[in-house]
mmCIF file of C-alpha atoms and ligand atoms in Angstrom:
data_model
loop_
_atom_site.group_PDB
_atom_site.id
_atom_site.type_symbol
_atom_site.label_atom_id
_atom_site.label_comp_id
_atom_site.label_asym_id
_atom_site.label_seq_id
_atom_site.Cartn_x
_atom_site.Cartn_y
_atom_site.Cartn_z
ATOM 1 C CA MET A 29 223.619 291.217 85.105
ATOM 2 C CA THR A 30 226.565 292.754 83.301
ATOM 3 C CA ASP A 31 230.000 292.753 84.943
ATOM 4 C CA LYS A 32 229.905 296.351 86.093
ATOM 5 C CA SER A 33 226.463 296.061 87.671
ATOM 6 C CA ILE A 34 227.629 293.045 89.726
ATOM 7 C CA LEU A 35 230.613 295.028 91.037
ATOM 8 C CA VAL A 36 228.512 298.153 91.655
ATOM 9 C CA LYS A 37 225.989 296.112 93.602
ATOM 10 C CA GLU A 38 228.744 294.560 95.728
ATOM 11 C CA LEU A 39 230.257 297.965 96.394
ATOM 12 C CA PHE A 40 227.012 299.580 97.507
ATOM 13 C CA GLU A 41 225.763 296.658 99.590
ATOM 14 C CA ASN A 42 228.317 298.038 102.052
ATOM 15 C CA THR A 43 226.152 300.994 103.020
ATOM 16 C CA ALA A 44 228.527 302.184 105.758
ATOM 17 C CA LEU A 45 231.029 303.122 103.095
ATOM 18 C CA TYR A 46 228.572 305.406 101.364
ATOM 19 C CA LEU A 47 227.087 306.915 104.490
ATOM 20 C CA THR A 48 230.428 308.435 105.394
ATOM 21 C CA TYR A 49 230.090 310.334 102.151
ATOM 22 C CA ASP A 50 229.043 313.212 104.300
ATOM 23 C CA TYR A 51 228.433 316.861 103.451
ATOM 24 C CA ASN A 52 227.869 316.107 99.766
ATOM 25 C CA LEU A 53 224.636 314.303 100.619
ATOM 26 C CA ARG A 54 223.403 317.386 102.412
ATOM 27 C CA ILE A 55 224.270 319.637 99.487
ATOM 28 C CA ARG A 56 222.566 317.278 97.033
ATOM 29 C CA LYS A 57 219.421 317.106 99.124
ATOM 30 C CA GLU A 58 219.230 320.867 99.510
ATOM 31 C CA THR A 59 219.681 321.240 95.744
ATOM 32 C CA VAL A 60 216.774 318.866 95.070
ATOM 33 C CA ASP A 61 214.647 320.764 97.606
ATOM 34 C CA ALA A 62 215.462 324.089 95.915
ATOM 35 C CA TYR A 63 214.653 322.816 92.391
ATOM 36 C CA THR A 64 211.311 321.368 93.527
ATOM 37 C CA GLU A 65 210.244 324.241 95.776
ATOM 38 C CA GLY A 66 206.607 325.202 95.248
ATOM 39 C CA LYS A 67 205.990 322.332 92.783
ATOM 40 C CA THR A 68 203.749 319.282 93.002
ATOM 41 C CA PHE A 69 204.007 316.000 91.099
ATOM 42 C CA ASP A 70 201.913 312.997 90.125
ATOM 43 C CA ALA A 71 204.760 310.491 90.103
ATOM 44 C CA VAL A 72 208.402 310.822 91.159
ATOM 45 C CA LEU A 73 211.184 308.311 90.555
ATOM 46 C CA ASP A 74 214.311 308.468 92.731
ATOM 47 C CA MET A 75 216.811 306.199 90.973
ATOM 48 C CA PRO A 76 219.238 305.255 92.365
ATOM 49 C CA CYS A 77 217.635 306.125 95.680
ATOM 50 C CA GLY A 78 220.490 305.055 97.998
ATOM 51 C CA THR A 79 219.073 305.725 101.462
ATOM 52 C CA GLY A 80 216.164 307.681 100.009
ATOM 53 C CA ALA A 81 217.367 310.877 101.661
ATOM 54 C CA MET A 82 217.199 312.898 98.432
ATOM 55 C CA SER A 83 213.486 312.388 97.803
ATOM 56 C CA ARG A 84 211.885 311.744 101.194
ATOM 57 C CA SER A 85 210.862 315.366 101.613
ATOM 58 C CA LEU A 86 208.991 315.127 98.280
ATOM 59 C CA LEU A 87 206.452 312.726 99.789
ATOM 60 C CA ASP A 88 204.293 315.699 100.723
ATOM 61 C CA LYS A 89 204.385 316.980 97.144
ATOM 62 C CA THR A 90 203.708 313.846 95.111
ATOM 63 C CA LYS A 91 200.925 311.308 94.707
ATOM 64 C CA LYS A 92 203.449 308.503 94.142
ATOM 65 C CA LEU A 93 207.145 307.961 94.890
ATOM 66 C CA SER A 94 209.130 305.099 93.341
ATOM 67 C CA LEU A 95 212.458 304.208 94.955
ATOM 68 C CA VAL A 96 214.788 302.032 92.885
ATOM 69 C CA ASP A 97 218.216 300.707 93.836
ATOM 70 C CA ILE A 98 220.274 297.691 92.844
ATOM 71 C CA SER A 99 221.607 297.402 96.415
ATOM 72 C CA ALA A 100 219.195 295.558 98.710
ATOM 73 C CA ASN A 101 220.849 297.076 101.781
ATOM 74 C CA MET A 102 220.540 300.631 100.510
ATOM 75 C CA LEU A 103 216.916 300.090 99.582
ATOM 76 C CA ALA A 104 216.183 298.547 103.001
ATOM 77 C CA ILE A 105 217.378 301.772 104.665
ATOM 78 C CA ALA A 106 215.312 303.857 102.240
ATOM 79 C CA SER A 107 212.241 301.753 102.904
ATOM 80 C CA GLU A 108 212.627 301.832 106.722
ATOM 81 C CA ASN A 109 212.841 305.614 106.619
ATOM 82 C CA ILE A 110 209.491 306.099 104.886
ATOM 83 C CA PRO A 111 206.979 307.341 107.488
ATOM 84 C CA GLU A 112 204.159 304.864 108.145
ATOM 85 C CA THR A 113 201.556 307.376 106.960
ATOM 86 C CA GLN A 114 203.222 307.784 103.551
ATOM 87 C CA ARG A 115 203.848 304.104 102.760
ATOM 88 C CA TYR A 116 200.664 303.687 100.712
ATOM 89 C CA LYS A 117 202.092 305.937 97.995
ATOM 90 C CA THR A 118 205.649 304.585 97.973
ATOM 91 C CA GLU A 119 206.996 301.645 95.993
ATOM 92 C CA CYS A 120 210.452 300.156 96.600
ATOM 93 C CA ILE A 121 212.098 298.229 93.773
ATOM 94 C CA ASN A 122 215.338 296.339 94.311
ATOM 95 C CA ASP A 123 216.644 295.858 90.794
ATOM 96 C CA ASP A 124 218.966 297.032 88.081
ATOM 97 C CA PHE A 125 217.301 300.052 86.459
ATOM 98 C CA PHE A 126 218.282 298.763 83.009
ATOM 99 C CA LYS A 127 216.215 295.640 83.552
ATOM 100 C CA LEU A 128 213.031 297.471 84.485
ATOM 101 C CA ASP A 129 210.313 297.719 81.917
ATOM 102 C CA ILE A 130 208.791 301.110 82.725
ATOM 103 C CA PRO A 131 206.068 302.448 80.405
ATOM 104 C CA PRO A 132 207.031 305.628 78.501
ATOM 105 C CA GLY A 133 206.089 308.920 80.160
ATOM 106 C CA SER A 134 205.455 307.343 83.578
ATOM 107 C CA TYR A 135 207.047 310.103 85.675
ATOM 108 C CA ASP A 136 206.859 313.856 85.889
ATOM 109 C CA LEU A 137 210.070 314.007 87.950
ATOM 110 C CA VAL A 138 213.099 311.712 87.837
ATOM 111 C CA ILE A 139 215.967 312.234 90.276
ATOM 112 C CA CYS A 140 219.199 310.558 89.240
ATOM 113 C CA LEU A 141 222.132 311.454 91.476
ATOM 114 C CA GLY A 142 225.411 309.592 91.675
ATOM 115 C CA LEU A 143 224.830 307.030 88.943
ATOM 116 C CA LEU A 144 226.409 308.146 85.658
ATOM 117 C CA ALA A 145 229.907 307.174 86.812
ATOM 118 C CA HIS A 146 228.801 303.623 87.653
ATOM 119 C CA VAL A 147 226.858 302.318 84.651
ATOM 120 C CA ASN A 148 227.973 300.371 81.580
ATOM 121 C CA SER A 149 226.696 303.021 79.202
ATOM 122 C CA PRO A 150 226.014 306.614 80.314
ATOM 123 C CA GLU A 151 224.309 307.309 76.984
ATOM 124 C CA GLN A 152 221.959 304.341 77.367
ATOM 125 C CA LEU A 153 221.130 305.562 80.873
ATOM 126 C CA LEU A 154 220.296 309.097 79.673
ATOM 127 C CA ARG A 155 218.111 307.817 76.827
ATOM 128 C CA LYS A 156 216.265 305.330 79.033
ATOM 129 C CA ILE A 157 215.555 308.002 81.642
ATOM 130 C CA SER A 158 214.377 310.379 78.950
ATOM 131 C CA GLY A 159 211.845 307.831 77.697
ATOM 132 C CA ILE A 160 210.092 307.474 81.050
ATOM 133 C CA ILE A 161 209.657 311.231 81.644
ATOM 134 C CA LYS A 162 206.406 312.883 80.514
ATOM 135 C CA PRO A 163 206.548 315.870 78.171
ATOM 136 C CA GLY A 164 206.853 318.897 80.464
ATOM 137 C CA GLY A 165 208.398 316.710 83.179
ATOM 138 C CA MET A 166 211.603 317.390 85.128
ATOM 139 C CA LEU A 167 214.930 315.625 85.400
ATOM 140 C CA ILE A 168 217.349 316.348 88.244
ATOM 141 C CA ILE A 169 220.628 314.682 87.377
ATOM 142 C CA GLN A 170 224.158 314.852 88.751
ATOM 143 C CA ASN A 171 227.444 314.413 86.938
ATOM 144 C CA THR A 172 231.075 315.207 87.567
ATOM 145 C CA ASP A 173 232.422 316.821 84.414
ATOM 146 C CA ALA A 174 235.347 314.648 83.286
ATOM 147 C CA SER A 175 236.831 317.479 81.224
ATOM 148 C CA HIS A 176 236.987 319.995 84.106
ATOM 149 C CA PHE A 177 240.414 320.962 85.455
ATOM 150 C CA TYR A 178 239.448 319.861 88.980
ATOM 151 C CA SER A 179 238.576 316.365 87.698
ATOM 152 C CA HIS A 180 242.029 316.142 86.099
ATOM 153 C CA LEU A 181 243.560 317.278 89.378
ATOM 154 C CA ILE A 182 241.634 314.658 91.375
ATOM 155 C CA ARG A 183 242.655 311.879 88.991
ATOM 156 C CA PHE A 184 246.282 312.990 89.220
ATOM 157 C CA TYR A 185 246.103 313.087 93.026
ATOM 158 C CA LEU A 186 244.376 309.677 93.303
ATOM 159 C CA GLY A 187 246.848 308.254 90.784
ATOM 160 C CA LEU A 188 249.730 309.457 92.943
ATOM 161 C CA LYS A 189 248.200 307.842 95.998
ATOM 162 C CA GLY A 190 247.646 304.609 94.033
ATOM 163 C CA LEU A 191 243.954 304.846 94.826
ATOM 164 C CA ILE A 192 242.693 304.619 91.263
ATOM 165 C CA ARG A 193 244.145 301.120 90.897
ATOM 166 C CA LYS A 194 242.474 300.048 94.156
ATOM 167 C CA GLN A 195 238.987 300.853 92.863
ATOM 168 C CA PRO A 196 236.933 297.752 92.010
ATOM 169 C CA TYR A 197 236.090 299.130 88.565
ATOM 170 C CA LYS A 198 236.780 302.156 86.405
ATOM 171 C CA LEU A 199 234.436 305.067 87.005
ATOM 172 C CA ASN A 200 233.028 306.486 83.775
ATOM 173 C CA LYS A 201 234.449 309.808 82.672
ATOM 174 C CA VAL A 202 231.400 311.712 81.444
ATOM 175 C CA LYS A 203 231.873 315.187 80.031
ATOM 176 C CA ALA A 204 229.288 317.876 80.787
ATOM 177 C CA SER A 205 229.113 318.657 77.056
ATOM 178 C CA PHE A 206 228.233 315.010 76.278
ATOM 179 C CA LEU A 207 225.428 314.857 78.844
ATOM 180 C CA GLU A 208 224.008 318.203 77.698
ATOM 181 C CA GLN A 209 224.140 317.158 74.021
ATOM 182 C CA VAL A 210 222.334 313.834 74.593
ATOM 183 C CA LEU A 211 219.623 315.487 76.679
ATOM 184 C CA HIS A 212 219.254 318.264 74.115
ATOM 185 C CA GLU A 213 218.707 315.592 71.432
ATOM 186 C CA GLU A 214 216.104 313.999 73.700
ATOM 187 C CA GLY A 215 214.205 317.294 73.827
ATOM 188 C CA PHE A 216 215.285 318.612 77.226
ATOM 189 C CA ARG A 217 215.885 322.270 78.088
ATOM 190 C CA ARG A 218 218.479 323.071 80.752
ATOM 191 C CA GLU A 219 216.794 325.116 83.507
ATOM 192 C CA ALA A 220 219.560 325.257 86.104
ATOM 193 C CA ALA A 221 222.857 323.733 87.178
ATOM 194 C CA TYR A 222 224.408 324.028 90.623
ATOM 195 C CA ARG A 223 228.179 323.541 90.515
ATOM 196 C CA TYR A 224 230.706 322.888 93.258
ATOM 197 C CA ASN A 225 233.491 320.413 94.069
ATOM 198 C CA GLN A 226 232.850 317.188 95.910
ATOM 199 C CA SER A 227 236.174 316.896 97.668
ATOM 200 C CA PHE A 228 238.987 318.786 99.314
ATOM 201 C CA LEU A 229 241.788 316.756 97.689
ATOM 202 C CA GLY A 230 244.448 316.012 100.320
ATOM 203 C CA PHE A 231 242.892 318.407 102.847
ATOM 204 C CA SER A 232 239.773 316.395 103.582
ATOM 205 C CA ASN A 233 240.986 315.041 106.909
ATOM 206 C CA LEU A 234 241.730 318.532 108.197
ATOM 207 C CA PHE A 235 238.069 319.521 108.359
ATOM 208 C CA SER A 236 234.957 318.167 110.013
ATOM 209 C CA ASN A 237 231.916 317.412 107.933
ATOM 210 C CA GLU A 238 230.243 320.558 109.213
ATOM 211 C CA LYS A 239 233.277 322.663 108.306
ATOM 212 C CA LYS A 240 233.460 321.205 104.791
ATOM 213 C CA TYR A 241 229.789 322.032 104.304
ATOM 214 C CA GLU A 242 230.323 325.564 105.581
ATOM 215 C CA LEU A 243 233.437 326.161 103.433
ATOM 216 C CA THR A 244 231.740 324.782 100.320
ATOM 217 C CA ARG A 245 228.707 326.997 100.813
ATOM 218 C CA ARG A 246 230.899 330.021 101.541
ATOM 219 C CA PHE A 247 232.882 329.573 98.327
ATOM 220 C CA PHE A 248 230.220 328.200 95.943
ATOM 221 C CA GLY A 249 227.032 329.641 97.474
ATOM 222 C CA ASP A 250 223.763 327.833 96.826
ATOM 223 C CA THR A 251 221.356 327.253 93.928
ATOM 224 C CA ARG A 252 219.996 330.800 94.119
ATOM 225 C CA HIS A 253 223.467 332.306 93.860
ATOM 226 C CA ASN A 254 226.090 329.834 92.664
ATOM 227 C CA LYS A 255 229.343 331.740 93.198
ATOM 228 C CA HIS A 256 232.532 330.730 91.333
ATOM 229 C CA ALA A 257 230.440 328.213 89.376
ATOM 230 C CA SER A 258 233.120 327.760 86.712
ATOM 231 C CA TRP A 259 235.429 326.331 89.436
ATOM 232 C CA GLY A 260 232.968 323.540 90.173
ATOM 233 C CA SER A 261 233.401 320.196 88.409
ATOM 234 C CA ASP A 262 230.294 318.642 89.921
ATOM 235 C CA TYR A 263 226.981 319.601 88.311
ATOM 236 C CA THR A 264 223.516 318.991 89.691
ATOM 237 C CA TYR A 265 221.282 319.882 86.786
ATOM 238 C CA CYS A 266 217.615 320.596 86.475
ATOM 239 C CA PHE A 267 216.277 319.872 82.965
ATOM 240 C CA VAL A 268 212.725 320.153 81.684
ATOM 241 C CA LYS A 269 211.415 317.995 78.828
ATOM 242 C CA ARG A 270 209.720 320.052 76.148
ATOM 243 C CA ALA A 271 205.965 319.615 76.074
HETATM 244 C C1 SAM B 305 226.612 307.083 94.718
HETATM 245 S S1 SAM B 305 225.154 306.238 95.229
HETATM 246 C C2 SAM B 305 223.941 307.505 95.028
HETATM 247 C C3 SAM B 305 222.695 307.298 95.885
HETATM 248 C C4 SAM B 305 221.746 308.507 95.948
HETATM 249 N N1 SAM B 305 221.229 308.874 94.664
HETATM 250 C C5 SAM B 305 222.457 309.695 96.575
HETATM 251 O O1 SAM B 305 222.736 310.687 95.890
HETATM 252 O O2 SAM B 305 222.716 309.623 97.771
HETATM 253 C C6 SAM B 305 224.916 305.177 93.865
HETATM 254 C C7 SAM B 305 223.773 304.186 94.026
HETATM 255 O O3 SAM B 305 223.480 303.618 92.755
HETATM 256 C C8 SAM B 305 223.025 302.293 92.940
HETATM 257 N N2 SAM B 305 223.108 301.659 91.604
HETATM 258 C C9 SAM B 305 224.221 301.462 90.870
HETATM 259 N N3 SAM B 305 223.920 300.921 89.672
HETATM 260 C C10 SAM B 305 222.558 300.786 89.640
HETATM 261 C C11 SAM B 305 221.635 300.294 88.671
HETATM 262 N N4 SAM B 305 222.067 299.831 87.486
HETATM 263 N N5 SAM B 305 220.319 300.298 88.959
HETATM 264 C C12 SAM B 305 219.874 300.765 90.166
HETATM 265 N N6 SAM B 305 220.711 301.240 91.131
HETATM 266 C C13 SAM B 305 222.036 301.259 90.873
HETATM 267 C C14 SAM B 305 223.966 301.787 94.022
HETATM 268 O O4 SAM B 305 223.491 300.645 94.666
HETATM 269 C C15 SAM B 305 224.033 303.000 94.945
HETATM 270 O O5 SAM B 305 223.059 302.959 95.971
#
């Protein structure tokens, strides 16, 4: 394992920390549901799956679901939450994605949310994911645009609070333009991108989870009508690989 993957694993073995991550998980899940509405799949990969909440509802739409996460504790939650009747078509893999030897074109949908900031090489991640998606297949991927004004604001705010130095490792700063360029080179067409902001800066403690969800939806809308999209630093994309 490389240094960063050891630290990432340690960080996410503490699942309680992530589960307080709140309304963002709900927004992500609803975005995945909207992008996959009315579609069916042969094989779906949710990587990193975390608690599996993003892909569980796809079990009715796919013949096979693969859940991959480097954190054993996260994967245990994901596995426990699979209904008994759907277990036969689910595989759970506790490993570093970069170590997996997955045959090219294995999946017609890959969901990759919340990972780009945590890997050694975002470009290597994008190219590896691209290789395992079939021509015509879909990629739902999330990134916080490092060049967006809100990302600069967050870094400034966290810097002031001394929080950046307390992080166990440096989060990658991935620009939207970089991600889009690499995926374009890999033959992907951008179908959609839902944009919003993942935090309320210093005002987070003023609002309940429910309120933050409500305020976010009121300001940014949903995938069908993404209001004020240019204000949103966080992108959940839907790409399709050219056939
Ligand atoms: C921010 S969470 C996102 C989980 C889920 N996709 C979601 O949106 O709720 C990041 C997850 O990535 C996992 N992870 C980090 N590096 C990984 C790697 N190299 N291979 C597989 N999983 C990894 C962590 O264990 C953690 O569960």
